[in-house]
C-alpha cells in the first residue's frame, strides 16, 4: 500500500490518508470510460493504454472511440489512472460512464446469496 509520508509526519491516522483502506481486504473498484482518440492514432493509443497496469481496452470504433475499464491496482488507484489515460498522447478526452465500488465483504455476501 502506498502511504504518503507527509500525512504520517502530520500525525494523521492511516485510515485518513487518501487511498488508504483501514481494512486489510482490498475493495473492488472499477471505472468504465469512453475515450476519444485523434484520427489516425488509434492503434498507437491502444498499444500505450494496454501497457498500463489495471487498464483494459475492450473495443474501438471506426470514428476513434475506445471502451476502457480501469481497476485499482496495488500501486495505483483507478482515479489516478484516469488522469494518466487523459494525458496519453493522442487521447483527445475521456468520459467516465460507469463506476462501481464495493467492499470485499459485500461482494462475498452477493456470491453467497445468489
PDB file of N, CA and C in Angstrom:
ATOM      1  N   UNK A   1       0.844  -1.169   0.000  1.00  0.00           N
ATOM      2  CA  UNK A   1       0.000   0.000   0.000  1.00  0.00           C
ATOM      3  C   UNK A   1       0.891   1.234   0.000  1.00  0.00           C
ATOM      4  N   UNK A   2       0.587   2.181  -0.899  1.00  0.00           N
ATOM      5  CA  UNK A   2       1.342   3.419  -0.933  1.00  0.00           C
ATOM      6  C   UNK A   2       0.853   4.327   0.184  1.00  0.00           C
ATOM      7  N   UNK A   3       1.767   4.859   0.933  1.00  0.00           N
ATOM      8  CA  UNK A   3       1.419   5.779   2.010  1.00  0.00           C
ATOM      9  C   UNK A   3       2.226   7.046   1.824  1.00  0.00           C
ATOM     10  N   UNK A   4       1.551   8.163   1.854  1.00  0.00           N
ATOM     11  CA  UNK A   4       2.216   9.447   1.732  1.00  0.00           C
ATOM     12  C   UNK A   4       2.811   9.800   3.089  1.00  0.00           C
ATOM     13  N   UNK A   5       4.134   9.824   3.174  1.00  0.00           N
ATOM     14  CA  UNK A   5       4.803  10.063   4.457  1.00  0.00           C
ATOM     15  C   UNK A   5       4.478  11.434   5.033  1.00  0.00           C
ATOM     16  N   UNK A   6       4.069  12.380   4.195  1.00  0.00           N
ATOM     17  CA  UNK A   6       3.694  13.702   4.688  1.00  0.00           C
ATOM     18  C   UNK A   6       2.517  13.588   5.662  1.00  0.00           C
ATOM     19  N   UNK A   7       1.545  12.715   5.351  1.00  0.00           N
ATOM     20  CA  UNK A   7       0.393  12.551   6.229  1.00  0.00           C
ATOM     21  C   UNK A   7       0.797  11.917   7.553  1.00  0.00           C
ATOM     22  N   UNK A   8       1.681  10.937   7.504  1.00  0.00           N
ATOM     23  CA  UNK A   8       2.117  10.298   8.742  1.00  0.00           C
ATOM     24  C   UNK A   8       2.918  11.270   9.599  1.00  0.00           C
ATOM     25  N   UNK A   9       3.725  12.119   8.969  1.00  0.00           N
ATOM     26  CA  UNK A   9       4.508  13.110   9.705  1.00  0.00           C
ATOM     27  C   UNK A   9       3.594  14.119  10.389  1.00  0.00           C
ATOM     28  N   UNK A  10       2.423  14.368   9.799  1.00  0.00           N
ATOM     29  CA  UNK A  10       1.479  15.307  10.391  1.00  0.00           C
ATOM     30  C   UNK A  10       0.636  14.645  11.477  1.00  0.00           C
ATOM     31  N   UNK A  11       0.891  13.355  11.748  1.00  0.00           N
ATOM     32  CA  UNK A  11       0.191  12.664  12.821  1.00  0.00           C
ATOM     33  C   UNK A  11      -1.196  12.178  12.462  1.00  0.00           C
ATOM     34  N   UNK A  12      -1.533  12.094  11.186  1.00  0.00           N
ATOM     35  CA  UNK A  12      -2.854  11.612  10.789  1.00  0.00           C
ATOM     36  C   UNK A  12      -2.880  10.094  10.820  1.00  0.00           C
ATOM     37  N   UNK A  13      -4.040   9.572  11.139  1.00  0.00           N
ATOM     38  CA  UNK A  13      -4.237   8.123  11.142  1.00  0.00           C
ATOM     39  C   UNK A  13      -4.108   7.595   9.718  1.00  0.00           C
ATOM     40  N   UNK A  14      -3.666   6.350   9.584  1.00  0.00           N
ATOM     41  CA  UNK A  14      -3.527   5.738   8.269  1.00  0.00           C
ATOM     42  C   UNK A  14      -4.847   5.756   7.508  1.00  0.00           C
ATOM     43  N   UNK A  15      -5.958   5.540   8.203  1.00  0.00           N
ATOM     44  CA  UNK A  15      -7.258   5.500   7.538  1.00  0.00           C
ATOM     45  C   UNK A  15      -7.655   6.841   6.945  1.00  0.00           C
ATOM     46  N   UNK A  16      -7.016   7.936   7.361  1.00  0.00           N
ATOM     47  CA  UNK A  16      -7.356   9.239   6.804  1.00  0.00           C
ATOM     48  C   UNK A  16      -6.472   9.607   5.625  1.00  0.00           C
ATOM     49  N   UNK A  17      -5.500   8.766   5.310  1.00  0.00           N
ATOM     50  CA  UNK A  17      -4.630   9.032   4.169  1.00  0.00           C
ATOM     51  C   UNK A  17      -5.409   8.716   2.905  1.00  0.00           C
ATOM     52  N   UNK A  18      -5.507   9.662   1.956  1.00  0.00           N
ATOM     53  CA  UNK A  18      -6.243   9.380   0.723  1.00  0.00           C
ATOM     54  C   UNK A  18      -5.726   8.114   0.053  1.00  0.00           C
ATOM     55  N   UNK A  19      -6.648   7.228  -0.291  1.00  0.00           N
ATOM     56  CA  UNK A  19      -6.287   5.992  -0.965  1.00  0.00           C
ATOM     57  C   UNK A  19      -5.986   4.839  -0.034  1.00  0.00           C
ATOM     58  N   UNK A  20      -5.815   5.120   1.265  1.00  0.00           N
ATOM     59  CA  UNK A  20      -5.511   4.046   2.217  1.00  0.00           C
ATOM     60  C   UNK A  20      -6.812   3.445   2.718  1.00  0.00           C
ATOM     61  N   UNK A  21      -6.852   2.143   2.823  1.00  0.00           N
ATOM     62  CA  UNK A  21      -8.042   1.461   3.301  1.00  0.00           C
ATOM     63  C   UNK A  21      -7.780   0.944   4.714  1.00  0.00           C
ATOM     64  N   UNK A  22      -8.704   1.173   5.661  1.00  0.00           N
ATOM     65  CA  UNK A  22      -8.499   0.713   7.023  1.00  0.00           C
ATOM     66  C   UNK A  22      -8.546  -0.805   7.146  1.00  0.00           C
ATOM     67  N   UNK A  23      -9.201  -1.478   6.227  1.00  0.00           N
ATOM     68  CA  UNK A  23      -9.330  -2.925   6.259  1.00  0.00           C
ATOM     69  C   UNK A  23      -8.226  -3.570   5.434  1.00  0.00           C
ATOM     70  N   UNK A  24      -7.743  -4.746   5.866  1.00  0.00           N
ATOM     71  CA  UNK A  24      -6.745  -5.443   5.055  1.00  0.00           C
ATOM     72  C   UNK A  24      -7.341  -5.980   3.759  1.00  0.00           C
ATOM     73  N   UNK A  25      -8.677  -6.077   3.680  1.00  0.00           N
ATOM     74  CA  UNK A  25      -9.332  -6.541   2.467  1.00  0.00           C
ATOM     75  C   UNK A  25      -9.374  -5.419   1.440  1.00  0.00           C
ATOM     76  N   UNK A  26      -8.973  -5.732   0.238  1.00  0.00           N
ATOM     77  CA  UNK A  26      -8.965  -4.732  -0.820  1.00  0.00           C
ATOM     78  C   UNK A  26     -10.364  -4.627  -1.432  1.00  0.00           C
ATOM     79  N   UNK A  27     -10.914  -3.421  -1.561  1.00  0.00           N
ATOM     80  CA  UNK A  27     -12.233  -3.272  -2.167  1.00  0.00           C
ATOM     81  C   UNK A  27     -12.161  -3.464  -3.684  1.00  0.00           C
ATOM     82  N   UNK A  28     -13.306  -3.697  -4.274  1.00  0.00           N
ATOM     83  CA  UNK A  28     -13.423  -3.799  -5.719  1.00  0.00           C
ATOM     84  C   UNK A  28     -13.785  -2.414  -6.235  1.00  0.00           C
ATOM     85  N   UNK A  29     -12.965  -1.851  -7.094  1.00  0.00           N
ATOM     86  CA  UNK A  29     -13.198  -0.522  -7.645  1.00  0.00           C
ATOM     87  C   UNK A  29     -12.909  -0.574  -9.135  1.00  0.00           C
ATOM     88  N   UNK A  30     -13.928  -0.346  -9.950  1.00  0.00           N
ATOM     89  CA  UNK A  30     -13.745  -0.368 -11.401  1.00  0.00           C
ATOM     90  C   UNK A  30     -14.441   0.845 -12.009  1.00  0.00           C
ATOM     91  N   UNK A  31     -13.792   1.429 -13.006  1.00  0.00           N
ATOM     92  CA  UNK A  31     -14.331   2.572 -13.733  1.00  0.00           C
ATOM     93  C   UNK A  31     -14.409   2.221 -15.210  1.00  0.00           C
ATOM     94  N   UNK A  32     -15.473   2.640 -15.855  1.00  0.00           N
ATOM     95  CA  UNK A  32     -15.617   2.462 -17.298  1.00  0.00           C
ATOM     96  C   UNK A  32     -15.519   3.816 -17.975  1.00  0.00           C
ATOM     97  N   UNK A  33     -14.714   3.893 -19.024  1.00  0.00           N
ATOM     98  CA  UNK A  33     -14.503   5.150 -19.745  1.00  0.00           C
ATOM     99  C   UNK A  33     -14.799   4.981 -21.226  1.00  0.00           C
ATOM    100  N   UNK A  34     -15.193   6.070 -21.844  1.00  0.00           N
ATOM    101  CA  UNK A  34     -15.174   6.205 -23.299  1.00  0.00           C
ATOM    102  C   UNK A  34     -14.113   7.256 -23.578  1.00  0.00           C
ATOM    103  N   UNK A  35     -13.119   6.907 -24.376  1.00  0.00           N
ATOM    104  CA  UNK A  35     -12.055   7.853 -24.734  1.00  0.00           C
ATOM    105  C   UNK A  35     -12.149   8.166 -26.220  1.00  0.00           C
ATOM    106  N   UNK A  36     -11.974   9.434 -26.546  1.00  0.00           N
ATOM    107  CA  UNK A  36     -11.943   9.870 -27.943  1.00  0.00           C
ATOM    108  C   UNK A  36     -10.486  10.076 -28.326  1.00  0.00           C
ATOM    109  N   UNK A  37     -10.102   9.488 -29.456  1.00  0.00           N
ATOM    110  CA  UNK A  37      -8.706   9.472 -29.885  1.00  0.00           C
ATOM    111  C   UNK A  37      -8.571  10.239 -31.196  1.00  0.00           C
ATOM    112  N   UNK A  38      -7.445  10.937 -31.344  1.00  0.00           N
ATOM    113  CA  UNK A  38      -7.167  11.693 -32.567  1.00  0.00           C
ATOM    114  C   UNK A  38      -7.148  10.756 -33.776  1.00  0.00           C
ATOM    115  N   UNK A  39      -7.644  11.266 -34.878  1.00  0.00           N
ATOM    116  CA  UNK A  39      -7.720  10.489 -36.120  1.00  0.00           C
ATOM    117  C   UNK A  39      -6.342   9.941 -36.503  1.00  0.00           C
ATOM    118  N   UNK A  40      -6.308   8.653 -36.848  1.00  0.00           N
ATOM    119  CA  UNK A  40      -5.071   8.023 -37.284  1.00  0.00           C
ATOM    120  C   UNK A  40      -4.151   7.556 -36.165  1.00  0.00           C
ATOM    121  N   UNK A  41      -4.546   7.731 -34.904  1.00  0.00           N
ATOM    122  CA  UNK A  41      -3.667   7.365 -33.783  1.00  0.00           C
ATOM    123  C   UNK A  41      -4.241   6.256 -32.908  1.00  0.00           C
ATOM    124  N   UNK A  42      -5.311   5.643 -33.359  1.00  0.00           N
ATOM    125  CA  UNK A  42      -5.999   4.670 -32.508  1.00  0.00           C
ATOM    126  C   UNK A  42      -5.125   3.470 -32.156  1.00  0.00           C
ATOM    127  N   UNK A  43      -4.382   2.930 -33.122  1.00  0.00           N
ATOM    128  CA  UNK A  43      -3.532   1.767 -32.835  1.00  0.00           C
ATOM    129  C   UNK A  43      -2.431   2.118 -31.839  1.00  0.00           C
ATOM    130  N   UNK A  44      -1.829   3.282 -32.021  1.00  0.00           N
ATOM    131  CA  UNK A  44      -0.765   3.755 -31.122  1.00  0.00           C
ATOM    132  C   UNK A  44      -1.294   3.942 -29.701  1.00  0.00           C
ATOM    133  N   UNK A  45      -2.461   4.562 -29.582  1.00  0.00           N
ATOM    134  CA  UNK A  45      -3.052   4.817 -28.262  1.00  0.00           C
ATOM    135  C   UNK A  45      -3.468   3.505 -27.597  1.00  0.00           C
ATOM    136  N   UNK A  46      -4.079   2.601 -28.360  1.00  0.00           N
ATOM    137  CA  UNK A  46      -4.467   1.294 -27.798  1.00  0.00           C
ATOM    138  C   UNK A  46      -3.257   0.561 -27.241  1.00  0.00           C
ATOM    139  N   UNK A  47      -2.170   0.565 -27.987  1.00  0.00           N
ATOM    140  CA  UNK A  47      -0.949  -0.112 -27.532  1.00  0.00           C
ATOM    141  C   UNK A  47      -0.428   0.515 -26.243  1.00  0.00           C
ATOM    142  N   UNK A  48      -0.423   1.845 -26.173  1.00  0.00           N
ATOM    143  CA  UNK A  48       0.067   2.540 -24.976  1.00  0.00           C
ATOM    144  C   UNK A  48      -0.823   2.248 -23.769  1.00  0.00           C
ATOM    145  N   UNK A  49      -2.132   2.275 -23.961  1.00  0.00           N
ATOM    146  CA  UNK A  49      -3.055   2.048 -22.849  1.00  0.00           C
ATOM    147  C   UNK A  49      -3.015   0.604 -22.364  1.00  0.00           C
ATOM    148  N   UNK A  50      -2.874  -0.336 -23.278  1.00  0.00           N
ATOM    149  CA  UNK A  50      -2.817  -1.747 -22.883  1.00  0.00           C
ATOM    150  C   UNK A  50      -1.558  -2.089 -22.102  1.00  0.00           C
ATOM    151  N   UNK A  51      -0.561  -1.227 -22.135  1.00  0.00           N
ATOM    152  CA  UNK A  51       0.660  -1.420 -21.343  1.00  0.00           C
ATOM    153  C   UNK A  51       0.481  -0.990 -19.892  1.00  0.00           C
ATOM    154  N   UNK A  52      -0.562  -0.221 -19.604  1.00  0.00           N
ATOM    155  CA  UNK A  52      -0.787   0.303 -18.258  1.00  0.00           C
ATOM    156  C   UNK A  52      -1.453  -0.757 -17.379  1.00  0.00           C
ATOM    157  N   UNK A  53      -0.908  -0.953 -16.182  1.00  0.00           N
ATOM    158  CA  UNK A  53      -1.470  -1.926 -15.251  1.00  0.00           C
ATOM    159  C   UNK A  53      -2.858  -1.480 -14.795  1.00  0.00           C
ATOM    160  N   UNK A  54      -3.807  -2.395 -14.850  1.00  0.00           N
ATOM    161  CA  UNK A  54      -5.170  -2.096 -14.418  1.00  0.00           C
ATOM    162  C   UNK A  54      -6.048  -1.516 -15.502  1.00  0.00           C
ATOM    163  N   UNK A  55      -5.486  -1.270 -16.691  1.00  0.00           N
ATOM    164  CA  UNK A  55      -6.231  -0.670 -17.800  1.00  0.00           C
ATOM    165  C   UNK A  55      -6.454  -1.721 -18.880  1.00  0.00           C
ATOM    166  N   UNK A  56      -7.699  -1.848 -19.336  1.00  0.00           N
ATOM    167  CA  UNK A  56      -8.032  -2.754 -20.435  1.00  0.00           C
ATOM    168  C   UNK A  56      -8.838  -2.002 -21.480  1.00  0.00           C
ATOM    169  N   UNK A  57      -8.377  -2.060 -22.728  1.00  0.00           N
ATOM    170  CA  UNK A  57      -9.136  -1.518 -23.854  1.00  0.00           C
ATOM    171  C   UNK A  57      -9.958  -2.673 -24.400  1.00  0.00           C
ATOM    172  N   UNK A  58     -11.283  -2.533 -24.362  1.00  0.00           N
ATOM    173  CA  UNK A  58     -12.164  -3.632 -24.754  1.00  0.00           C
ATOM    174  C   UNK A  58     -12.562  -3.585 -26.217  1.00  0.00           C
ATOM    175  N   UNK A  59     -12.789  -2.410 -26.744  1.00  0.00           N
ATOM    176  CA  UNK A  59     -13.181  -2.295 -28.147  1.00  0.00           C
ATOM    177  C   UNK A  59     -12.879  -0.892 -28.649  1.00  0.00           C
ATOM    178  N   UNK A  60     -12.891  -0.758 -29.963  1.00  0.00           N
ATOM    179  CA  UNK A  60     -12.693   0.548 -30.588  1.00  0.00           C
ATOM    180  C   UNK A  60     -13.691   0.697 -31.720  1.00  0.00           C
ATOM    181  N   UNK A  61     -14.023   1.948 -32.028  1.00  0.00           N
ATOM    182  CA  UNK A  61     -14.954   2.221 -33.118  1.00  0.00           C
ATOM    183  C   UNK A  61     -14.205   2.860 -34.279  1.00  0.00           C
ATOM    184  N   UNK A  62     -14.841   2.849 -35.438  1.00  0.00           N
ATOM    185  CA  UNK A  62     -14.216   3.432 -36.627  1.00  0.00           C
ATOM    186  C   UNK A  62     -14.004   4.937 -36.491  1.00  0.00           C
ATOM    187  N   UNK A  63     -14.832   5.583 -35.668  1.00  0.00           N
ATOM    188  CA  UNK A  63     -14.698   7.037 -35.515  1.00  0.00           C
ATOM    189  C   UNK A  63     -13.756   7.437 -34.373  1.00  0.00           C
ATOM    190  N   UNK A  64     -12.990   6.476 -33.829  1.00  0.00           N
ATOM    191  CA  UNK A  64     -11.940   6.820 -32.876  1.00  0.00           C
ATOM    192  C   UNK A  64     -12.318   6.828 -31.415  1.00  0.00           C
ATOM    193  N   UNK A  65     -13.332   6.069 -31.040  1.00  0.00           N
ATOM    194  CA  UNK A  65     -13.694   5.957 -29.627  1.00  0.00           C
ATOM    195  C   UNK A  65     -13.223   4.611 -29.090  1.00  0.00           C
ATOM    196  N   UNK A  66     -12.793   4.614 -27.833  1.00  0.00           N
ATOM    197  CA  UNK A  66     -12.354   3.400 -27.156  1.00  0.00           C
ATOM    198  C   UNK A  66     -13.232   3.148 -25.938  1.00  0.00           C
ATOM    199  N   UNK A  67     -13.551   1.890 -25.692  1.00  0.00           N
ATOM    200  CA  UNK A  67     -14.228   1.484 -24.463  1.00  0.00           C
ATOM    201  C   UNK A  67     -13.153   0.887 -23.564  1.00  0.00           C
ATOM    202  N   UNK A  68     -13.002   1.481 -22.377  1.00  0.00           N
ATOM    203  CA  UNK A  68     -11.896   1.147 -21.480  1.00  0.00           C
ATOM    204  C   UNK A  68     -12.442   0.858 -20.084  1.00  0.00           C
ATOM    205  N   UNK A  69     -11.856  -0.134 -19.410  1.00  0.00           N
ATOM    206  CA  UNK A  69     -12.101  -0.291 -17.977  1.00  0.00           C
ATOM    207  C   UNK A  69     -10.786  -0.114 -17.238  1.00  0.00           C
ATOM    208  N   UNK A  70     -10.902   0.432 -16.043  1.00  0.00           N
ATOM    209  CA  UNK A  70      -9.743   0.661 -15.184  1.00  0.00           C
ATOM    210  C   UNK A  70     -10.086   0.149 -13.793  1.00  0.00           C
ATOM    211  N   UNK A  71      -9.196  -0.655 -13.226  1.00  0.00           N
ATOM    212  CA  UNK A  71      -9.365  -1.161 -11.863  1.00  0.00           C
ATOM    213  C   UNK A  71      -8.215  -0.675 -10.995  1.00  0.00           C
ATOM    214  N   UNK A  72      -8.497  -0.518  -9.692  1.00  0.00           N
ATOM    215  CA  UNK A  72      -7.423  -0.226  -8.741  1.00  0.00           C
ATOM    216  C   UNK A  72      -6.375  -1.331  -8.814  1.00  0.00           C
ATOM    217  N   UNK A  73      -5.112  -0.962  -8.627  1.00  0.00           N
ATOM    218  CA  UNK A  73      -4.034  -1.940  -8.506  1.00  0.00           C
ATOM    219  C   UNK A  73      -3.338  -1.693  -7.175  1.00  0.00           C
ATOM    220  N   UNK A  74      -2.367  -2.518  -6.849  1.00  0.00           N
ATOM    221  CA  UNK A  74      -1.599  -2.335  -5.616  1.00  0.00           C
ATOM    222  C   UNK A  74      -0.858  -1.002  -5.618  1.00  0.00           C
ATOM    223  N   UNK A  75      -0.451  -0.538  -6.793  1.00  0.00           N
ATOM    224  CA  UNK A  75       0.381   0.659  -6.887  1.00  0.00           C
ATOM    225  C   UNK A  75      -0.364   1.926  -7.277  1.00  0.00           C
ATOM    226  N   UNK A  76      -1.586   1.803  -7.763  1.00  0.00           N
ATOM    227  CA  UNK A  76      -2.249   2.989  -8.304  1.00  0.00           C
ATOM    228  C   UNK A  76      -3.765   2.863  -8.177  1.00  0.00           C
ATOM    229  N   UNK A  77      -4.402   3.948  -7.787  1.00  0.00           N
ATOM    230  CA  UNK A  77      -5.856   3.998  -7.743  1.00  0.00           C
ATOM    231  C   UNK A  77      -6.404   4.224  -9.148  1.00  0.00           C
ATOM    232  N   UNK A  78      -7.590   3.723  -9.403  1.00  0.00           N
ATOM    233  CA  UNK A  78      -8.227   3.906 -10.708  1.00  0.00           C
ATOM    234  C   UNK A  78      -8.369   5.389 -11.041  1.00  0.00           C
ATOM    235  N   UNK A  79      -8.674   6.201 -10.045  1.00  0.00           N
ATOM    236  CA  UNK A  79      -8.833   7.641 -10.288  1.00  0.00           C
ATOM    237  C   UNK A  79      -7.544   8.278 -10.799  1.00  0.00           C
ATOM    238  N   UNK A  80      -6.406   7.806 -10.299  1.00  0.00           N
ATOM    239  CA  UNK A  80      -5.117   8.314 -10.793  1.00  0.00           C
ATOM    240  C   UNK A  80      -4.867   7.852 -12.223  1.00  0.00           C
ATOM    241  N   UNK A  81      -5.281   6.632 -12.532  1.00  0.00           N
ATOM    242  CA  UNK A  81      -5.060   6.092 -13.867  1.00  0.00           C
ATOM    243  C   UNK A  81      -5.945   6.791 -14.901  1.00  0.00           C
ATOM    244  N   UNK A  82      -7.115   7.280 -14.496  1.00  0.00           N
ATOM    245  CA  UNK A  82      -7.955   8.054 -15.418  1.00  0.00           C
ATOM    246  C   UNK A  82      -7.186   9.278 -15.896  1.00  0.00           C
ATOM    247  N   UNK A  83      -6.487   9.933 -14.985  1.00  0.00           N
ATOM    248  CA  UNK A  83      -5.665  11.088 -15.356  1.00  0.00           C
ATOM    249  C   UNK A  83      -4.572  10.675 -16.330  1.00  0.00           C
ATOM    250  N   UNK A  84      -3.952   9.518 -16.094  1.00  0.00           N
ATOM    251  CA  UNK A  84      -2.914   9.020 -16.998  1.00  0.00           C
ATOM    252  C   UNK A  84      -3.488   8.773 -18.389  1.00  0.00           C
ATOM    253  N   UNK A  85      -4.679   8.188 -18.462  1.00  0.00           N
ATOM    254  CA  UNK A  85      -5.334   7.962 -19.760  1.00  0.00           C
ATOM    255  C   UNK A  85      -5.567   9.295 -20.455  1.00  0.00           C
ATOM    256  N   UNK A  86      -6.105  10.272 -19.726  1.00  0.00           N
ATOM    257  CA  UNK A  86      -6.369  11.597 -20.307  1.00  0.00           C
ATOM    258  C   UNK A  86      -5.109  12.255 -20.849  1.00  0.00           C
ATOM    259  N   UNK A  87      -3.983  12.005 -20.208  1.00  0.00           N
ATOM    260  CA  UNK A  87      -2.726  12.643 -20.606  1.00  0.00           C
ATOM    261  C   UNK A  87      -1.940  11.839 -21.640  1.00  0.00           C
ATOM    262  N   UNK A  88      -2.458  10.695 -22.046  1.00  0.00           N
ATOM    263  CA  UNK A  88      -1.786   9.873 -23.051  1.00  0.00           C
ATOM    264  C   UNK A  88      -1.822  10.589 -24.395  1.00  0.00           C
ATOM    265  N   UNK A  89      -0.673  10.660 -25.035  1.00  0.00           N
ATOM    266  CA  UNK A  89      -0.576  11.322 -26.333  1.00  0.00           C
ATOM    267  C   UNK A  89      -1.543  10.675 -27.320  1.00  0.00           C
ATOM    268  N   UNK A  90      -2.371  11.487 -27.949  1.00  0.00           N
ATOM    269  CA  UNK A  90      -3.350  11.003 -28.913  1.00  0.00           C
ATOM    270  C   UNK A  90      -4.759  10.943 -28.362  1.00  0.00           C
ATOM    271  N   UNK A  91      -4.908  10.968 -27.026  1.00  0.00           N
ATOM    272  CA  UNK A  91      -6.239  10.975 -26.420  1.00  0.00           C
ATOM    273  C   UNK A  91      -6.736  12.413 -26.388  1.00  0.00           C
ATOM    274  N   UNK A  92      -7.879  12.638 -27.004  1.00  0.00           N
ATOM    275  CA  UNK A  92      -8.468  13.985 -27.011  1.00  0.00           C
ATOM    276  C   UNK A  92      -9.156  14.252 -25.679  1.00  0.00           C
ATOM    277  N   UNK A  93      -9.997  13.311 -25.245  1.00  0.00           N
ATOM    278  CA  UNK A  93     -10.628  13.395 -23.924  1.00  0.00           C
ATOM    279  C   UNK A  93     -11.210  12.040 -23.563  1.00  0.00           C
ATOM    280  N   UNK A  94     -11.624  11.916 -22.313  1.00  0.00           N
ATOM    281  CA  UNK A  94     -12.319  10.699 -21.890  1.00  0.00           C
ATOM    282  C   UNK A  94     -13.455  11.095 -20.963  1.00  0.00           C
ATOM    283  N   UNK A  95     -14.450  10.225 -20.911  1.00  0.00           N
ATOM    284  CA  UNK A  95     -15.607  10.458 -20.048  1.00  0.00           C
ATOM    285  C   UNK A  95     -15.853   9.220 -19.203  1.00  0.00           C
ATOM    286  N   UNK A  96     -16.074   9.443 -17.914  1.00  0.00           N
ATOM    287  CA  UNK A  96     -16.435   8.355 -17.014  1.00  0.00           C
ATOM    288  C   UNK A  96     -17.898   8.012 -17.276  1.00  0.00           C
ATOM    289  N   UNK A  97     -18.161   6.765 -17.659  1.00  0.00           N
ATOM    290  CA  UNK A  97     -19.532   6.360 -17.967  1.00  0.00           C
ATOM    291  C   UNK A  97     -20.052   5.284 -17.015  1.00  0.00           C
ATOM    292  N   UNK A  98     -19.161   4.747 -16.176  1.00  0.00           N
ATOM    293  CA  UNK A  98     -19.562   3.701 -15.234  1.00  0.00           C
ATOM    294  C   UNK A  98     -18.586   3.695 -14.069  1.00  0.00           C
ATOM    295  N   UNK A  99     -19.108   3.447 -12.869  1.00  0.00           N
ATOM    296  CA  UNK A  99     -18.244   3.308 -11.705  1.00  0.00           C
ATOM    297  C   UNK A  99     -18.904   2.359 -10.717  1.00  0.00           C
ATOM    298  N   UNK A 100     -18.133   1.415 -10.191  1.00  0.00           N
ATOM    299  CA  UNK A 100     -18.618   0.510  -9.153  1.00  0.00           C
ATOM    300  C   UNK A 100     -17.542   0.384  -8.088  1.00  0.00           C
ATOM    301  N   UNK A 101     -17.945   0.568  -6.847  1.00  0.00           N
ATOM    302  CA  UNK A 101     -17.038   0.445  -5.708  1.00  0.00           C
ATOM    303  C   UNK A 101     -17.748  -0.378  -4.651  1.00  0.00           C
ATOM    304  N   UNK A 102     -17.165  -1.505  -4.289  1.00  0.00           N
ATOM    305  CA  UNK A 102     -17.764  -2.351  -3.266  1.00  0.00           C
ATOM    306  C   UNK A 102     -16.681  -2.929  -2.382  1.00  0.00           C
ATOM    307  N   UNK A 103     -17.026  -3.093  -1.105  1.00  0.00           N
ATOM    308  CA  UNK A 103     -16.093  -3.743  -0.188  1.00  0.00           C
ATOM    309  C   UNK A 103     -16.054  -5.231  -0.491  1.00  0.00           C
ATOM    310  N   UNK A 104     -14.990  -5.878  -0.092  1.00  0.00           N
ATOM    311  CA  UNK A 104     -14.860  -7.320  -0.302  1.00  0.00           C
ATOM    312  C   UNK A 104     -15.978  -8.060   0.429  1.00  0.00           C
ATOM    313  N   UNK A 105     -16.369  -7.569   1.612  1.00  0.00           N
ATOM    314  CA  UNK A 105     -17.442  -8.208   2.379  1.00  0.00           C
ATOM    315  C   UNK A 105     -18.755  -8.215   1.608  1.00  0.00           C
ATOM    316  N   UNK A 106     -19.122  -7.084   0.988  1.00  0.00           N
ATOM    317  CA  UNK A 106     -20.390  -7.029   0.260  1.00  0.00           C
ATOM    318  C   UNK A 106     -20.352  -7.911  -0.980  1.00  0.00           C
ATOM    319  N   UNK A 107     -19.190  -8.037  -1.613  1.00  0.00           N
ATOM    320  CA  UNK A 107     -19.072  -8.928  -2.769  1.00  0.00           C
ATOM    321  C   UNK A 107     -19.257 -10.381  -2.353  1.00  0.00           C
ATOM    322  N   UNK A 108     -18.680 -10.763  -1.207  1.00  0.00           N
ATOM    323  CA  UNK A 108     -18.821 -12.132  -0.718  1.00  0.00           C
ATOM    324  C   UNK A 108     -20.267 -12.430  -0.344  1.00  0.00           C
ATOM    325  N   UNK A 109     -20.984 -11.460   0.223  1.00  0.00           N
ATOM    326  CA  UNK A 109     -22.387 -11.649   0.575  1.00  0.00           C
ATOM    327  C   UNK A 109     -23.224 -11.875  -0.675  1.00  0.00           C
ATOM    328  N   UNK A 110     -22.941 -11.143  -1.762  1.00  0.00           N
ATOM    329  CA  UNK A 110     -23.682 -11.315  -3.006  1.00  0.00           C
ATOM    330  C   UNK A 110     -23.477 -12.712  -3.572  1.00  0.00           C
ATOM    331  N   UNK A 111     -22.245 -13.229  -3.500  1.00  0.00           N
ATOM    332  CA  UNK A 111     -21.956 -14.561  -4.022  1.00  0.00           C
ATOM    333  C   UNK A 111     -22.708 -15.629  -3.239  1.00  0.00           C
ATOM    334  N   UNK A 112     -22.786 -15.486  -1.925  1.00  0.00           N
ATOM    335  CA  UNK A 112     -23.449 -16.474  -1.078  1.00  0.00           C
ATOM    336  C   UNK A 112     -24.951 -16.456  -1.310  1.00  0.00           C
ATOM    337  N   UNK A 113     -25.544 -15.275  -1.449  1.00  0.00           N
ATOM    338  CA  UNK A 113     -26.993 -15.173  -1.573  1.00  0.00           C
ATOM    339  C   UNK A 113     -27.493 -15.428  -2.991  1.00  0.00           C
ATOM    340  N   UNK A 114     -26.623 -15.495  -3.961  1.00  0.00           N
ATOM    341  CA  UNK A 114     -27.059 -15.708  -5.353  1.00  0.00           C
ATOM    342  C   UNK A 114     -27.463 -17.129  -5.615  1.00  0.00           C
TER     343      UNK A 114
END
